[in-house]
Short mmCIF file of C-alpha atoms in Angstrom, two decimals:
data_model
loop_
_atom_site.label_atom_id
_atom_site.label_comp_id
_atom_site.label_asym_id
_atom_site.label_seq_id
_atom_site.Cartn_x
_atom_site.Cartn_y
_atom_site.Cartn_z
CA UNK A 1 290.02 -47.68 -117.07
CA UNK A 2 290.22 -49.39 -120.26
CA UNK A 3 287.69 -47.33 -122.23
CA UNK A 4 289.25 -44.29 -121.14
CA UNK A 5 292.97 -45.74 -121.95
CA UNK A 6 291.44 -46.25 -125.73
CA UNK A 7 289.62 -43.13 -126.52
CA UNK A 8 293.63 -41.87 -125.56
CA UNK A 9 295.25 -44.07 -127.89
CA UNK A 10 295.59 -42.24 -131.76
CA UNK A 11 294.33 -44.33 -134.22
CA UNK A 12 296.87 -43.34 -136.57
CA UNK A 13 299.71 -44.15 -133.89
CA UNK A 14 299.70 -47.69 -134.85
CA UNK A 15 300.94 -48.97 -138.64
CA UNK A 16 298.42 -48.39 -141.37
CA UNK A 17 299.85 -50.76 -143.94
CA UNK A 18 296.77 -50.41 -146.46
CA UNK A 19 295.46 -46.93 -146.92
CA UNK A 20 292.12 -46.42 -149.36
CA UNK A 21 292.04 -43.76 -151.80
CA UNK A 22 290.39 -40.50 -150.96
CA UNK A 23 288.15 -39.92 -154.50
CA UNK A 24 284.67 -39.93 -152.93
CA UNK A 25 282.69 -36.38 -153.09
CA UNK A 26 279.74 -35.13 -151.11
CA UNK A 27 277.60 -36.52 -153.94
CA UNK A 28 278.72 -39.77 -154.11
CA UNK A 29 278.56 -40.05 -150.38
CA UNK A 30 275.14 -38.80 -149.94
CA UNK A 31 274.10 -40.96 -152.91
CA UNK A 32 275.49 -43.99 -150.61
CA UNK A 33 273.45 -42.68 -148.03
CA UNK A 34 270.38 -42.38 -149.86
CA UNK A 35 270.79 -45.19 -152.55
CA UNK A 36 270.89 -47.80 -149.71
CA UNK A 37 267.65 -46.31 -147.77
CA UNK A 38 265.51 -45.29 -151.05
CA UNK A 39 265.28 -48.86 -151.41
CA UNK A 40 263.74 -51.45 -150.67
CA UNK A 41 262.77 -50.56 -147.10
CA UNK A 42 260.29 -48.63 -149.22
CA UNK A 43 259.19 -50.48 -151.74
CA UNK A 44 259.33 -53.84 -149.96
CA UNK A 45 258.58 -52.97 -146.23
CA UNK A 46 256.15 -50.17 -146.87
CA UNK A 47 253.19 -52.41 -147.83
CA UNK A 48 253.66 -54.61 -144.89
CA UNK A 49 253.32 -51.88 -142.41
CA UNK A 50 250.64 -50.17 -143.78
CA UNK A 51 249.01 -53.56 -143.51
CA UNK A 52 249.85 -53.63 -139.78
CA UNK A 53 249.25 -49.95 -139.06
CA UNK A 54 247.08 -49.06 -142.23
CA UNK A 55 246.71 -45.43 -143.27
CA UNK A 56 249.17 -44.35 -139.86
CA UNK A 57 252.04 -46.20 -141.07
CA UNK A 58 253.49 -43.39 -142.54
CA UNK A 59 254.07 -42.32 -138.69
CA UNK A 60 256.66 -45.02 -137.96
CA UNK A 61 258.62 -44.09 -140.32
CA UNK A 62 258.83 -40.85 -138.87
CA UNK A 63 259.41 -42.32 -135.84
CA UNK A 64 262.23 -44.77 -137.06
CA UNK A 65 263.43 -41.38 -138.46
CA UNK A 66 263.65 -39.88 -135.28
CA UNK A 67 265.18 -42.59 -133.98
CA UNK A 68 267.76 -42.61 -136.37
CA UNK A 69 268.71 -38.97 -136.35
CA UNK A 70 270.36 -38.39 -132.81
CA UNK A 71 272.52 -41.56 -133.69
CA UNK A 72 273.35 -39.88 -137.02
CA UNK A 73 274.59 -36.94 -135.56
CA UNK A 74 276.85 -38.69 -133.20
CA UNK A 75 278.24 -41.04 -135.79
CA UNK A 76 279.19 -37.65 -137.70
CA UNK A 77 280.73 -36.24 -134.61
CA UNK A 78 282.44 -39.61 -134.15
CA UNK A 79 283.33 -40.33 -138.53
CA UNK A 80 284.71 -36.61 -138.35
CA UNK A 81 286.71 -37.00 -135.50
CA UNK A 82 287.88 -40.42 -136.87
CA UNK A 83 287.35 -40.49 -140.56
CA UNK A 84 288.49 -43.86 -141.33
CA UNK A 85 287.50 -46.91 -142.90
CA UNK A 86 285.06 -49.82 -140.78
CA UNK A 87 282.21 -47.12 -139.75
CA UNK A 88 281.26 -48.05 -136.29
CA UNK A 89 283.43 -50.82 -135.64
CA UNK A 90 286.60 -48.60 -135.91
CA UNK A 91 284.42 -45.52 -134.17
CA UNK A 92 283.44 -47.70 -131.16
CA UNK A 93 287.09 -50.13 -130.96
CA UNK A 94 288.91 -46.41 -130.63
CA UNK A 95 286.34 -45.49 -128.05
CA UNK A 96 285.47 -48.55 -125.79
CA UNK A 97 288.64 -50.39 -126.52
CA UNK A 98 289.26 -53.78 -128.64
CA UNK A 99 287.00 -56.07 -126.95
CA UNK A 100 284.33 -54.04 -127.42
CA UNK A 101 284.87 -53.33 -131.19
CA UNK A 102 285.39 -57.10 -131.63
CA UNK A 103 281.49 -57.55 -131.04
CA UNK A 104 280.40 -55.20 -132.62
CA UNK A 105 282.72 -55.46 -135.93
CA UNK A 106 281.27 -58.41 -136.80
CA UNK A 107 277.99 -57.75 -135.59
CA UNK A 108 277.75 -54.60 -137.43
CA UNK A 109 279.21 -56.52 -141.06
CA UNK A 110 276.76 -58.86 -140.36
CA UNK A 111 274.09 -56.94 -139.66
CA UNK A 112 275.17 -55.09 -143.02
CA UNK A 113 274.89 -58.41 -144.93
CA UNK A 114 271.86 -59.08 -143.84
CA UNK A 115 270.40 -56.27 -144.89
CA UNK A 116 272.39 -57.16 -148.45
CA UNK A 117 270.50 -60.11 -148.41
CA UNK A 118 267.29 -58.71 -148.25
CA UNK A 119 267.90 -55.90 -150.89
CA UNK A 120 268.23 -59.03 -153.45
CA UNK A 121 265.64 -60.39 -152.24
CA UNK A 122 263.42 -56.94 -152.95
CA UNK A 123 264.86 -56.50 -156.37
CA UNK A 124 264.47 -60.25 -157.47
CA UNK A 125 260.66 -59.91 -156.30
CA UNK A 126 259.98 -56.84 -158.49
CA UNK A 127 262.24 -58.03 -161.33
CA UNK A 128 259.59 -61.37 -161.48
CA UNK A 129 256.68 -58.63 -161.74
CA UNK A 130 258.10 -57.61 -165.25
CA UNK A 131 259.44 -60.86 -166.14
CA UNK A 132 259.37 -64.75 -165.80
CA UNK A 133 263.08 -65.07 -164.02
CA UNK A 134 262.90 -67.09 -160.98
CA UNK A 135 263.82 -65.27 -157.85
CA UNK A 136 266.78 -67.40 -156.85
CA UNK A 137 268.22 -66.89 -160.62
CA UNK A 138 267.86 -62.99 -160.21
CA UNK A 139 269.42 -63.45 -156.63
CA UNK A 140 272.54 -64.79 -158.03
CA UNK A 141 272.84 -62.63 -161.25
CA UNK A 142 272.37 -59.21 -158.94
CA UNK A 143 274.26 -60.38 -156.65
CA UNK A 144 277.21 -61.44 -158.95
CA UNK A 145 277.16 -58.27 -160.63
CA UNK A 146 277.23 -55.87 -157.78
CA UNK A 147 279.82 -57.77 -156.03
CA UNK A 148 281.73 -58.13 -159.43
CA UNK A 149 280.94 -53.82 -160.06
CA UNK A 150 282.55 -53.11 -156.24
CA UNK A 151 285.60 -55.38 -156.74
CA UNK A 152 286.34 -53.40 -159.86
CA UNK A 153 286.33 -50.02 -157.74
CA UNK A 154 284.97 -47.34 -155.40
CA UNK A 155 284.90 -44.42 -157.74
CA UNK A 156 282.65 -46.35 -160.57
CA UNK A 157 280.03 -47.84 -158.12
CA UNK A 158 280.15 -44.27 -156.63
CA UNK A 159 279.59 -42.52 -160.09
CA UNK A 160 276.92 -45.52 -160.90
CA UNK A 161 275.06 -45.19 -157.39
CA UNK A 162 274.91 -41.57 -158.31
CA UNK A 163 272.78 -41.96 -161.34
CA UNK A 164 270.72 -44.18 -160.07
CA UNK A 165 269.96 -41.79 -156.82
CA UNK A 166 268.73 -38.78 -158.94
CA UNK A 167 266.70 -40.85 -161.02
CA UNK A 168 265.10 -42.65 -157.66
CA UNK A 169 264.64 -39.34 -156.19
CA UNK A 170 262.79 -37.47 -159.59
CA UNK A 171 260.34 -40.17 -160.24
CA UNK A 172 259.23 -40.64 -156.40
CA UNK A 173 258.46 -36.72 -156.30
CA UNK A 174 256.49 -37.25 -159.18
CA UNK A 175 254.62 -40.05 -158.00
CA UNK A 176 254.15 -37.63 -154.46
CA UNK A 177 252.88 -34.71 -156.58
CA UNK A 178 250.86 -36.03 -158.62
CA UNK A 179 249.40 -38.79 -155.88
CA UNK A 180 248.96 -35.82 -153.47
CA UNK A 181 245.59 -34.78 -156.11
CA UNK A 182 244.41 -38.61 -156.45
CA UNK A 183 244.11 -39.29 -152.86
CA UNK A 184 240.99 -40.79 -152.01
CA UNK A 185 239.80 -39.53 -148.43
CA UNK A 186 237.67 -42.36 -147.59
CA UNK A 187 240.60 -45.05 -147.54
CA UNK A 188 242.67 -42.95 -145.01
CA UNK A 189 239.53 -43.57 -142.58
CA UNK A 190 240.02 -44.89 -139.65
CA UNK A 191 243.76 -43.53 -139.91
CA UNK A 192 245.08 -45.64 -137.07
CA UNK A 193 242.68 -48.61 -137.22
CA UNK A 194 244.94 -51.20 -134.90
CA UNK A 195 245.70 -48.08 -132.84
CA UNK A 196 249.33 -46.30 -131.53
CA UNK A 197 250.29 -49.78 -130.73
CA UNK A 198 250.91 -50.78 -134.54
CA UNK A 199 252.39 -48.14 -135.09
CA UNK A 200 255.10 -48.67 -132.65
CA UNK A 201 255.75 -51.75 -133.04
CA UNK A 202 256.01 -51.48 -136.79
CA UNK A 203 259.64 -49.30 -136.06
CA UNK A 204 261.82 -52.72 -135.76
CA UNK A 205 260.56 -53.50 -138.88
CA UNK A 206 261.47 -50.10 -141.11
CA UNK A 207 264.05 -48.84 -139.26
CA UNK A 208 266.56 -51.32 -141.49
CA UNK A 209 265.61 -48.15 -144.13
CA UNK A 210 267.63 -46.03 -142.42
CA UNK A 211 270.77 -47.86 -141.80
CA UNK A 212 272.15 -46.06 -145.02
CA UNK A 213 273.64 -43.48 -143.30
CA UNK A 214 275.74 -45.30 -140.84
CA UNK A 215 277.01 -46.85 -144.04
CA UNK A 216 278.04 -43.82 -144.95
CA UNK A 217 281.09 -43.65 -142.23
CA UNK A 218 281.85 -46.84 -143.23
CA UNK A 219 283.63 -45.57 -146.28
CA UNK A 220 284.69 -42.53 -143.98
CA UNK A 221 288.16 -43.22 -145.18
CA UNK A 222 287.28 -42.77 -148.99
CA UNK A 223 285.45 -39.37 -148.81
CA UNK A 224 287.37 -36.03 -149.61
CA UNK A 225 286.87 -33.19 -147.29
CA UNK A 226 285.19 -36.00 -144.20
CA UNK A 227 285.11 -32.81 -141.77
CA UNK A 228 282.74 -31.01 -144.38
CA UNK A 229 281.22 -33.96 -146.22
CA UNK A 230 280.46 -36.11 -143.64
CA UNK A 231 277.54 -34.22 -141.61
CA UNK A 232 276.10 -33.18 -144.22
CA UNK A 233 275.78 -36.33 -146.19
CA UNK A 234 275.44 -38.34 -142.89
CA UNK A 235 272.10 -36.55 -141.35
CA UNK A 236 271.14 -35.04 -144.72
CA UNK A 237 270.34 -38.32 -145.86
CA UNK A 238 268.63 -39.27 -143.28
CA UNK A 239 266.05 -36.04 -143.32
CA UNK A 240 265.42 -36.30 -146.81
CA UNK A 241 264.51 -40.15 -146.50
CA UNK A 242 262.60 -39.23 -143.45
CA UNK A 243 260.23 -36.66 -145.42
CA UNK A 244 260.24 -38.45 -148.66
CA UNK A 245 259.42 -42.30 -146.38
CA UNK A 246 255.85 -40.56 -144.84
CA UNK A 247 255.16 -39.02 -148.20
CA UNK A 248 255.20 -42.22 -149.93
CA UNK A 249 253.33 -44.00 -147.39
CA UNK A 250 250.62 -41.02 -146.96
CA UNK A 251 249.79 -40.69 -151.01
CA UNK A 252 250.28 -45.12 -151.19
CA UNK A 253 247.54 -45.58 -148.49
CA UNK A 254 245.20 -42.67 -150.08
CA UNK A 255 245.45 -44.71 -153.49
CA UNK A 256 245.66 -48.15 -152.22
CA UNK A 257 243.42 -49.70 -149.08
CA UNK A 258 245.66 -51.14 -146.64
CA UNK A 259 244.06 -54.20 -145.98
CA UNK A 260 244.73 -55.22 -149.63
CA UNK A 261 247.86 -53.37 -150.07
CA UNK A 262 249.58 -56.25 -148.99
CA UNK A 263 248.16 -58.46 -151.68
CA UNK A 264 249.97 -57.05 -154.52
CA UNK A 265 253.51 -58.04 -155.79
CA UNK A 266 254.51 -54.75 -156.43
CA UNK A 267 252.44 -52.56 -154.50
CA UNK A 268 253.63 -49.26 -155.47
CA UNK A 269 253.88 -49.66 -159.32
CA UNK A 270 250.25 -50.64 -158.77
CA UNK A 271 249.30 -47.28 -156.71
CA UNK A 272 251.22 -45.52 -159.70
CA UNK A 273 248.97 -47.40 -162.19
CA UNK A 274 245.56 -46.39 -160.72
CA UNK A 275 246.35 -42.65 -161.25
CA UNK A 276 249.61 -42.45 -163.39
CA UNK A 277 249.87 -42.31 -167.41
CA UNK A 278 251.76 -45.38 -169.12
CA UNK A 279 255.02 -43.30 -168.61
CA UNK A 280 254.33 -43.00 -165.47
CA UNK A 281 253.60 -47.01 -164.41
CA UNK A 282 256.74 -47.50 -166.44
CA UNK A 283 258.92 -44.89 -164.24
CA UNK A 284 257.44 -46.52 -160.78
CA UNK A 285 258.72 -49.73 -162.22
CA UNK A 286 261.62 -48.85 -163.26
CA UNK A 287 262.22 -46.62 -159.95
CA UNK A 288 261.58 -49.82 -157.94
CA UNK A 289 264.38 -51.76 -159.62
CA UNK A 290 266.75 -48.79 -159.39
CA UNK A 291 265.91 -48.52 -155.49
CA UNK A 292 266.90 -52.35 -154.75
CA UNK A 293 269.90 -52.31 -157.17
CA UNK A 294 271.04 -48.99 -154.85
CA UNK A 295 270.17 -50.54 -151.49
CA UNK A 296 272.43 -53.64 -152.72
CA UNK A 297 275.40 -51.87 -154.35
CA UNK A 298 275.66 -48.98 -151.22
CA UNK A 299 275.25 -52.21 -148.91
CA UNK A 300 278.08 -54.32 -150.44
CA UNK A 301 280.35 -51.60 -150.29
CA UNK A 302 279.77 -50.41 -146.65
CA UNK A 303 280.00 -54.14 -145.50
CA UNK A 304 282.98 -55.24 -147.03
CA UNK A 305 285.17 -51.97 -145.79
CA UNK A 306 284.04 -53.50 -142.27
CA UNK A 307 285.99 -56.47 -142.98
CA UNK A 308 288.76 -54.77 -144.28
CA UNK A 309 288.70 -52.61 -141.03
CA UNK A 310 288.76 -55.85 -138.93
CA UNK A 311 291.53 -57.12 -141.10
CA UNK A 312 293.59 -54.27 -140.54
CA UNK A 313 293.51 -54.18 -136.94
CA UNK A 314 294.17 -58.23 -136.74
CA UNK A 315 290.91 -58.55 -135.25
CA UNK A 316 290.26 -60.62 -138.89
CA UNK A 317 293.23 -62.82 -140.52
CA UNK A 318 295.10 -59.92 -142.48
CA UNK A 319 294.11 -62.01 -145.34
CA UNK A 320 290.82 -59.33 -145.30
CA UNK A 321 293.18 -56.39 -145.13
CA UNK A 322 294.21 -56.76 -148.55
CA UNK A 323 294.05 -53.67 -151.59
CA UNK A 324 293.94 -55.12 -155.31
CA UNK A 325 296.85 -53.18 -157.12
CA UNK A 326 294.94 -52.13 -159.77
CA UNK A 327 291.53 -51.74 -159.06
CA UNK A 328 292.47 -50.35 -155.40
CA UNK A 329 289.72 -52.15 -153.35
CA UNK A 330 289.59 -54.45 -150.16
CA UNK A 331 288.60 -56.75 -153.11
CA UNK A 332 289.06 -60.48 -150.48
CA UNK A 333 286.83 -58.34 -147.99
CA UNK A 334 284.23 -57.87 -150.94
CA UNK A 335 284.19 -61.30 -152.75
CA UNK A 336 283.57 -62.82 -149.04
CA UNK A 337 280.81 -60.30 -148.17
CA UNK A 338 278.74 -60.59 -151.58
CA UNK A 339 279.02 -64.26 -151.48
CA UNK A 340 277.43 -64.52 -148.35
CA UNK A 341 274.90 -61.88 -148.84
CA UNK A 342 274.18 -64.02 -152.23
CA UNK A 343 273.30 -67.34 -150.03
CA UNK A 344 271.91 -65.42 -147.47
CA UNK A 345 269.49 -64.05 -149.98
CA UNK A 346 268.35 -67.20 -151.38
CA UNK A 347 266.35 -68.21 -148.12
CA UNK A 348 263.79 -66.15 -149.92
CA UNK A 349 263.32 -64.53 -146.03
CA UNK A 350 262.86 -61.22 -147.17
CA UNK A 351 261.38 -59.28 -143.32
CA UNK A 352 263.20 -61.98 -141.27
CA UNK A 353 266.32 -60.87 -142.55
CA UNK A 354 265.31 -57.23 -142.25
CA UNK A 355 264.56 -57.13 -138.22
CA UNK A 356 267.37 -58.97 -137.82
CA UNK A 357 269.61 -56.54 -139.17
CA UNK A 358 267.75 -54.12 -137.24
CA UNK A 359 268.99 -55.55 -134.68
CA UNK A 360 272.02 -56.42 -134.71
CA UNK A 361 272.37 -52.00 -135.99
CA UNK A 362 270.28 -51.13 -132.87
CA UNK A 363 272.88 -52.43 -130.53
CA UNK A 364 275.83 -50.58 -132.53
CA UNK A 365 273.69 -47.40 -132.20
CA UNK A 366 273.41 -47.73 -128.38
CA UNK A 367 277.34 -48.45 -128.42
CA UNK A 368 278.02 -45.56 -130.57
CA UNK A 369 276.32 -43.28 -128.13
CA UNK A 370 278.74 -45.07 -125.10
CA UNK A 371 281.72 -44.01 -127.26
CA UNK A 372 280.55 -40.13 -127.49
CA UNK A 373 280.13 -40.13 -123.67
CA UNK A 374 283.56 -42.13 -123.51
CA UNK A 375 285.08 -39.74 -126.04
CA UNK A 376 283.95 -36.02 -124.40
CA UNK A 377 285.15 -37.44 -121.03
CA UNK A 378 288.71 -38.49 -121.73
CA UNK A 379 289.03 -35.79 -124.37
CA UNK A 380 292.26 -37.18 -126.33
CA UNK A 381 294.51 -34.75 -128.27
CA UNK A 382 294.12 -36.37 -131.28
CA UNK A 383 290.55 -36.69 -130.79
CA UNK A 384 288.90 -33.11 -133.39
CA UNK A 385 285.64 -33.36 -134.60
CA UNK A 386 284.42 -30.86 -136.73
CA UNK A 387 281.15 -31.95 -136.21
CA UNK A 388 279.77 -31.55 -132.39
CA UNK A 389 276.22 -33.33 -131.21
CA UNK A 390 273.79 -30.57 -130.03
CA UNK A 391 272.31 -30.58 -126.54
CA UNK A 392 275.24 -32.75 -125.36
CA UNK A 393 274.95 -35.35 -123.64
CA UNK A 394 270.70 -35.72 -123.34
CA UNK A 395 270.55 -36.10 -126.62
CA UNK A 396 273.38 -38.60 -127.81
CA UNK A 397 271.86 -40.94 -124.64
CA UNK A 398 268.41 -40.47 -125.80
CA UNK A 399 269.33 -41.76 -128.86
CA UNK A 400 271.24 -45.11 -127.47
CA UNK A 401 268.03 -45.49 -125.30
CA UNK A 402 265.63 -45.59 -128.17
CA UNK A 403 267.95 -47.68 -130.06
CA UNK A 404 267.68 -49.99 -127.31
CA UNK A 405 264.13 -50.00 -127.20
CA UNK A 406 263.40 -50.83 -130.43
CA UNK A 407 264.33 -54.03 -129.48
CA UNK A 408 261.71 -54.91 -127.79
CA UNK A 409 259.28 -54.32 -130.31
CA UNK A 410 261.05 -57.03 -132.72
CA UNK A 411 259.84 -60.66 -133.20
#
């Protein structure tokens, strides 16, 4: 009774005292998307699966891919439906009712600031491959500076994250392409040395690389033209990183052994430099700095609109719910969620604090697939998505289930 009494209830029927700007394009969402998954669950995580899985690694990422897609397109049925600010907090509250949105609101911001965490972490460890800094100085600076770059406003950490996107995007092709002709046969043999088994169990582990596009309805509220926008940004960005993921792995594995893979502090720059020219190296490295300054500046915005989402609906002290005058941000819900991410970070507990954001996301996906169910059976007149989940309702419940059994392939 009470989950179909929500889904009833309009989400706009209640106050809205603090409305964000809609100035947010397709490109700057997809770059969102993107920014936060090109990241480091590649350039990080990547060299630690291939060392569980070795040459076959490349296949769970396809399968945390797959995983990720039929929750995708039921948080775009869901975001278009809804498009509002707190992603699947405010998707799954309208849906399930308030208790269940206050788990999984803070659950989800956590599981979002974990993941912050661990992008500093990446892009401190890769920084300290160039230069001297120690990692817990690089922590704090990064973290400071992203935190300081969303406070000051949506639209210039959009236009920044979409630089950085294009750039990530152009130099990994080329290091595809041109790794494609270096591969060396005889290191992709035996292809699945420790079996399916690895391989399986390695999805907890990546599948934090594809959070980015539930982030991506977390700033739902932000985006012009949602009903258009975002779908296509939501499981775009998700197929792109899917293809582009097993790539990367397939052409790293064919330059690199996986049983030393592992070894190196920056394993990809050093596939680049076996077959790449100077330029080259120099573009990997510079690529792998751009992917963990993404992952951290998409993160820090997604989190902190969860906040202000939770603030807004009282679930949080309204002290969260606040928008700076000028700059036009949930700036209190972003100065809490970077300084956390920031101490989180300096544990230095860089896969730790990637399974268990996992996690904590795999549960939201399984709830997010209750809420569609919950949603298409009380059919509200408010309730229009634009967007509508093929081969309702197998595969919107397959998705929850494999969400749910990720789980228990996590430490």
């Amino acid at each position: 009774m009470e989950k179909s009494q929500s889904a009833k209830q309009n989400p706009d029927s209640q106050p809205q005292p603090a409305e964000l700007v809609r100035e947010l394009g397709l490109k700057e969402a997809m770059a969102i998307g993107l920014g936060t998954m090109i990241g480091a669950g590649i350039f990080v995580l990547s060299a630690i699966a291939a060392q569980d899985a070795g040459p076959a690694a490349m296949f769970s990422y396809v399968a945390a891919g797959l995983v990720a897609l039929p929750t995708a397109m039921t948080v775009s049925e869901l975001a278009t439906g809804m498009p509002k600010a707190g992603g699947s907090y405010f998707l799954i509250s309208r849906a399930l009712g308030p208790v269940a949105g206050a788990v999984v609101g803070p659950g989800n911001w956590l599981g979002l600031t974990f993941a912050t965490a661990f992008y500093l972490i990446g892009f401190a460890q890769y920084l300290a491959y160039f230069l001297p800094i120690p990692t817990w100085i690089t922590v704090f600076g990064a973290g400071l500076f992203f935190l300081v770059l969303n406070y000051r406003g949506a639209k210039l950490s959009g236009q920044l994250q979409n630089i950085i996107v294009v750039l990530l995007v152009l130099i990994l092709a080329l290091f595809v392409g041109r790794g494609l002709f270096n591969i060396d046969p005889r290191l992709h043999k035996p292809f699945f040395p420790n079996g399916l088994g690895a391989v399986i169990a390695n999805v907890g582990l990546v599948i934090v690389s594809f959070t980015g596009f539930e982030k991506i309805s977390t700033i739902a509220e932000e985006i012009k033209r949602p009903e258009r926008n975002l779908p296509l940004a939501i499981i775009g960005s998700v197929v792109i990183a899917t293809i582009l993921y097993a790539a990367i792995l397939y052409v790293a594995t064919g330059i690199l052994s996986y049983r030393v893979i592992a070894s190196y502090q920056a394993p990809l720059v050093e596939a680049a430099n076996r077959f790449m020219s100077v330029v080259g190296v120099i573009g990997m490295s510079v690529a792998a700095l751009l992917a963990t300054a993404s992952s951290t500046n998409a993160a820090i915005m997604a989190s902190s609109r969860i906040n202000f989402a939770m603030g807004r609906d009282r679930i949080l002290p309204e002290w969260f719910n606040e928008i700076h005058p000028r700059f036009l941000t949930p700036h209190r819900s972003i100065l809490v969620t970077g300084v956390l991410a920031i101490l989180l970070a300096l544990s230095g507990e860089a896969a730790a604090l990637a399974e268990i954001s996992s996690a904590l996301f795999m549960i939201s996906y399984a709830l997010l697939s209750l809420a569609l169910l919950v949603m298409h059976r009380a059919k509200p007149g408010w309730y229009r998505p634009t967007f509508h989940v093929p081969f309702y309702p197998w595969l919107p419940a397959a998705g929850g289930v494999l969400a749910l059994a990720v789980i228990t392939n996590m430490d």
